[in-house]
């Protein structure tokens, strides 16, 4: 079905819903690279006006990627809850925008309709939302998850402690872990991106983190961000696997490029659950996403990169994850050119993920060849903190020496928590107070003089 809208006696036509969504999106370099972006601001406005008149029901009958060709499309349609959709099924995209922003649309209402929303509906309405609207809507939709602690509570901000090392040196990793814990980071996760994908190296890293966790009885979870098949092998070998990680995308072809399928993810999910390592819950999948991944694999089927990204959240939602984060500026300026595009993408991803019931965090980051800097990341960090993001990254000095990109630091997390009045996961905060890292109000003690952690630091320094 084609779509059209007339502005100043000029009629702009869009061949199908896929083209309409692509033209209606904010300017970004990835869609320009794919040749699907609006060619003028007038065309973009015309597309948005046409999109506002599209009934939400249309997204259930006009698929962007054919049902027969794509298992993500099949997942979206086969799991759609028609009873939950009935509450909003009479609305157009524009009316849905107004409904989301209405004062009477509260958290309970948004939770009730979540199973009735498809990624395409959510992506469509986000294209009509200003940045402040994305923040306002996301803030109304917390998503709470549990494994060894509780993430996503309103008024809380978690941090993934990311102690990467260019050579997987255990002393370097341990030093970063202890440094992060001294700054009160690590409630979301202690998660290592390994330099090597060898199963033995992965097992060693898993045991390193788990030993530290058990020694100090830290109520957090660990993960080595290796391919899901390597994690399955680690589970079979008896390694201490908490969270099961995998990068995912929004099309079957893009996921195939990652070497995964829905069936493989289900196998990993069940394997992780069989270990029963959680204490307050058993949500254990950890997914990472990012706008541009499907395009970079030539697996986007002509769908704009933001809509592809939101389709990845349908994959995540299916496996009831503990954490999901968009690594928003990691792929590079070919997909998000500058700070303005990165900020917009981060707010879109967070809002869309929350509307779909996904526990969204964000790796607020950029590569050194992007037209962005740390001031842009400060802006996005602050906006996401206001919006209720579940967690951010904690990287020593904000500079990841293994992945070679710029993210957020332990100090950035302190800033966000202080100026926005945000707390850590309650179980983790209680542990920090017992260890002498924080005071009764959650502030760092002078020099964070936790004697047990300092003793660990001295041990590692002596070993070095």
Coordinates of N, CA, C and O in Angstrom, one line a residue, residues 11-79:
X11 N 2.9 17.0 -3.8 CA 2.6 15.7 -3.2 C 3.8 14.8 -3.1 O 4.5 14.6 -4.1
X12 N 4.1 14.4 -1.9 CA 5.2 13.4 -1.6 C 4.6 12.0 -1.5 O 3.7 11.8 -0.7
X13 N 5.1 11.1 -2.2 CA 4.5 9.7 -2.2 C 5.6 8.8 -1.7 O 6.8 8.9 -2.0
X14 N 5.1 7.8 -1.0 CA 5.9 6.8 -0.3 C 5.4 5.4 -0.7 O 4.2 5.1 -0.5
X15 N 6.3 4.6 -1.3 CA 5.8 3.3 -1.9 C 5.1 2.4 -1.0 O 4.2 1.7 -1.4
X16 N 5.6 2.3 0.2 CA 5.0 1.3 1.2 C 5.3 1.8 2.6 O 6.0 2.9 2.8
X17 N 4.9 1.0 3.6 CA 5.1 1.4 5.0 C 6.6 1.5 5.3 O 7.0 2.3 6.1
X18 N 7.4 0.6 4.7 CA 8.8 0.5 5.0 C 9.5 1.9 4.6 O 10.3 2.4 5.3
X19 N 9.1 2.3 3.4 CA 9.7 3.6 2.9 C 9.2 4.7 3.7 O 9.9 5.7 4.0
X20 N 7.9 4.7 4.1 CA 7.4 5.8 4.9 C 8.1 5.9 6.2 O 8.5 7.0 6.7
X21 N 8.4 4.8 6.9 CA 9.1 4.8 8.2 C 10.5 5.4 8.0 O 11.0 6.2 8.8
X22 N 11.2 5.0 6.9 CA 12.5 5.4 6.7 C 12.6 6.9 6.4 O 13.5 7.6 6.9
X23 N 11.6 7.4 5.7 CA 11.6 8.9 5.3 C 11.2 9.7 6.5 O 11.6 10.9 6.6
X24 N 10.4 9.2 7.5 CA 9.9 9.9 8.6 C 11.0 10.0 9.7 O 10.8 10.9 10.6
X25 N 12.0 9.3 9.7 CA 13.0 9.3 10.8 C 13.9 10.5 10.8 O 14.1 11.1 9.7
X26 N 14.4 10.9 11.9 CA 15.3 12.0 12.0 C 16.6 11.6 11.2 O 16.9 10.5 10.9
X27 N 17.2 12.7 10.7 CA 18.4 12.5 9.9 C 19.5 11.7 10.6 O 19.8 12.0 11.7
X28 N 20.0 10.6 9.9 CA 21.2 9.9 10.4 C 21.9 9.3 9.3 O 21.4 8.9 8.2
X29 N 23.2 9.2 9.5 CA 24.1 8.9 8.4 C 23.9 7.5 7.9 O 24.1 7.2 6.7
X30 N 23.5 6.5 8.7 CA 23.2 5.2 8.3 C 22.2 5.1 7.3 O 22.3 4.3 6.3
X31 N 21.0 5.8 7.5 CA 20.0 5.7 6.5 C 20.4 6.4 5.2 O 19.9 6.0 4.1
X32 N 21.2 7.4 5.3 CA 21.7 8.1 4.1 C 22.6 7.1 3.3 O 22.6 7.0 2.1
X33 N 23.5 6.4 4.1 CA 24.3 5.4 3.5 C 23.5 4.3 2.8 O 23.9 3.8 1.7
X34 N 22.4 3.9 3.4 CA 21.5 2.9 2.8 C 20.7 3.4 1.6 O 20.1 2.6 0.9
X35 N 20.7 4.7 1.4 CA 19.9 5.3 0.3 C 18.4 5.4 0.6 O 17.6 5.4 -0.4
X36 N 18.0 5.4 1.9 CA 16.6 5.3 2.2 C 16.1 6.5 3.0 O 14.9 6.7 3.3
X37 N 17.0 7.5 3.3 CA 16.6 8.6 4.1 C 15.9 9.6 3.3 O 15.9 9.6 2.0
X38 N 15.1 10.5 3.9 CA 14.5 11.6 3.3 C 15.5 12.5 2.6 O 16.6 12.7 3.1
X39 N 15.2 13.0 1.4 CA 16.2 13.8 0.7 C 16.1 15.3 1.0 O 16.9 16.1 0.5
X40 N 15.0 15.7 1.8 CA 14.9 17.1 2.2 C 14.1 17.1 3.4 O 13.4 16.1 3.8
X41 N 14.1 18.2 4.1 CA 13.3 18.4 5.3 C 11.8 18.4 5.0 O 11.0 17.9 5.8
X42 N 11.5 18.9 3.9 CA 10.1 18.9 3.5 C 9.6 17.5 3.3 O 8.5 17.2 3.7
X43 N 10.4 16.7 2.6 CA 10.0 15.3 2.5 C 9.9 14.6 3.8 O 8.9 13.8 4.1
X44 N 10.8 14.9 4.8 CA 10.7 14.3 6.1 C 9.4 14.7 6.8 O 8.8 13.9 7.5
X45 N 9.1 16.0 6.7 CA 7.8 16.5 7.4 C 6.6 15.8 6.7 O 5.7 15.4 7.4
X46 N 6.6 15.7 5.4 CA 5.5 15.1 4.7 C 5.3 13.6 5.2 O 4.2 13.1 5.4
X47 N 6.5 12.9 5.3 CA 6.4 11.5 5.8 C 5.9 11.4 7.2 O 5.1 10.5 7.5
X48 N 6.3 12.3 8.0 CA 5.8 12.3 9.4 C 4.3 12.6 9.5 O 3.5 11.9 10.2
X49 N 3.8 13.5 8.7 CA 2.4 13.8 8.6 C 1.6 12.6 8.1 O 0.5 12.3 8.6
X50 N 2.1 12.0 7.1 CA 1.5 10.8 6.5 C 1.5 9.6 7.5 O 0.5 8.9 7.7
X51 N 2.6 9.5 8.2 CA 2.8 8.4 9.2 C 1.8 8.6 10.4 O 1.2 7.6 10.9
X52 N 1.6 9.9 10.8 CA 0.6 10.1 11.9 C -0.8 9.6 11.6 O -1.5 9.3 12.5
X53 N -1.1 9.5 10.3 CA -2.5 9.1 10.0 C -2.6 7.6 9.8 O -3.7 7.1 9.5
X54 N -1.5 6.9 9.9 CA -1.5 5.4 9.7 C -2.2 4.7 10.9 O -1.7 4.9 12.0
X55 N -3.2 3.9 10.7 CA -3.7 3.1 11.9 C -2.7 2.1 12.4 O -2.0 1.5 11.7
X56 N -2.7 2.0 13.8 CA -1.8 1.0 14.4 C -2.1 -0.4 13.8 O -1.1 -1.2 13.7
X57 N -3.3 -0.7 13.5 CA -3.6 -2.0 13.0 C -2.9 -2.3 11.7 O -2.7 -3.5 11.4
X58 N -2.5 -1.3 11.0 CA -1.9 -1.5 9.7 C -0.6 -2.3 9.9 O -0.2 -3.1 9.0
X59 N 0.1 -2.1 11.0 CA 1.4 -2.8 11.3 C 1.2 -4.3 11.5 O 2.2 -5.0 11.4
X60 N 0.0 -4.7 11.7 CA -0.3 -6.2 11.8 C -0.6 -6.9 10.5 O -0.5 -8.1 10.4
X61 N -0.8 -6.1 9.5 CA -1.2 -6.6 8.2 C -0.1 -6.3 7.1 O 0.0 -7.1 6.1
X62 N 0.6 -5.2 7.3 CA 1.7 -4.9 6.3 C 3.0 -5.1 6.9 O 3.5 -4.2 7.7
X63 N 3.7 -6.2 6.7 CA 5.0 -6.5 7.3 C 6.1 -5.8 6.5 O 6.0 -5.7 5.3
X64 N 7.1 -5.4 7.2 CA 8.3 -4.7 6.6 C 9.2 -5.8 6.0 O 9.8 -5.5 5.0
X65 N 9.3 -6.9 6.6 CA 10.1 -8.0 6.1 C 9.1 -9.2 6.1 O 8.5 -9.5 7.1
X66 N 9.0 -9.9 4.9 CA 8.0 -10.9 4.8 C 8.0 -12.0 5.9 O 9.1 -12.5 6.3
X67 N 6.9 -12.4 6.3 CA 6.7 -13.5 7.4 C 7.4 -14.7 7.0 O 8.1 -15.4 7.8
X68 N 7.4 -15.1 5.7 CA 7.9 -16.3 5.2 C 9.5 -16.3 5.2 O 10.1 -17.4 5.2
X69 N 10.1 -15.1 5.2 CA 11.5 -15.0 5.0 C 12.3 -14.7 6.3 O 13.5 -14.7 6.3
X70 N 11.6 -14.4 7.4 CA 12.3 -13.8 8.5 C 11.7 -14.3 9.8 O 10.5 -14.1 10.1
X71 N 12.5 -15.0 10.6 CA 11.9 -15.6 11.9 C 11.7 -14.5 12.9 O 10.9 -14.7 13.8
X72 N 12.3 -13.3 12.8 CA 12.0 -12.3 13.8 C 10.6 -11.7 13.5 O 9.8 -11.5 14.4
X73 N 10.2 -11.6 12.2 CA 8.9 -11.2 11.8 C 7.9 -12.2 12.4 O 6.8 -11.9 12.9
X74 N 8.2 -13.5 12.2 CA 7.3 -14.5 12.7 C 7.1 -14.5 14.2 O 6.0 -14.6 14.8
X75 N 8.2 -14.2 14.9 CA 8.2 -14.1 16.4 C 7.3 -12.9 16.8 O 6.4 -13.0 17.7
X76 N 7.4 -11.8 16.1 CA 6.7 -10.6 16.4 C 5.2 -10.9 16.3 O 4.4 -10.5 17.2
X77 N 4.8 -11.4 15.1 CA 3.4 -11.6 14.9 C 2.8 -12.8 15.6 O 1.6 -12.7 16.1
X78 N 3.5 -13.9 15.8 CA 3.0 -15.1 16.5 C 2.8 -14.8 18.0 O 2.0 -15.5 18.6
X79 N 3.6 -13.9 18.6 CA 3.4 -13.7 20.0 C 2.6 -12.4 20.3 O 2.5 -12.0 21.5

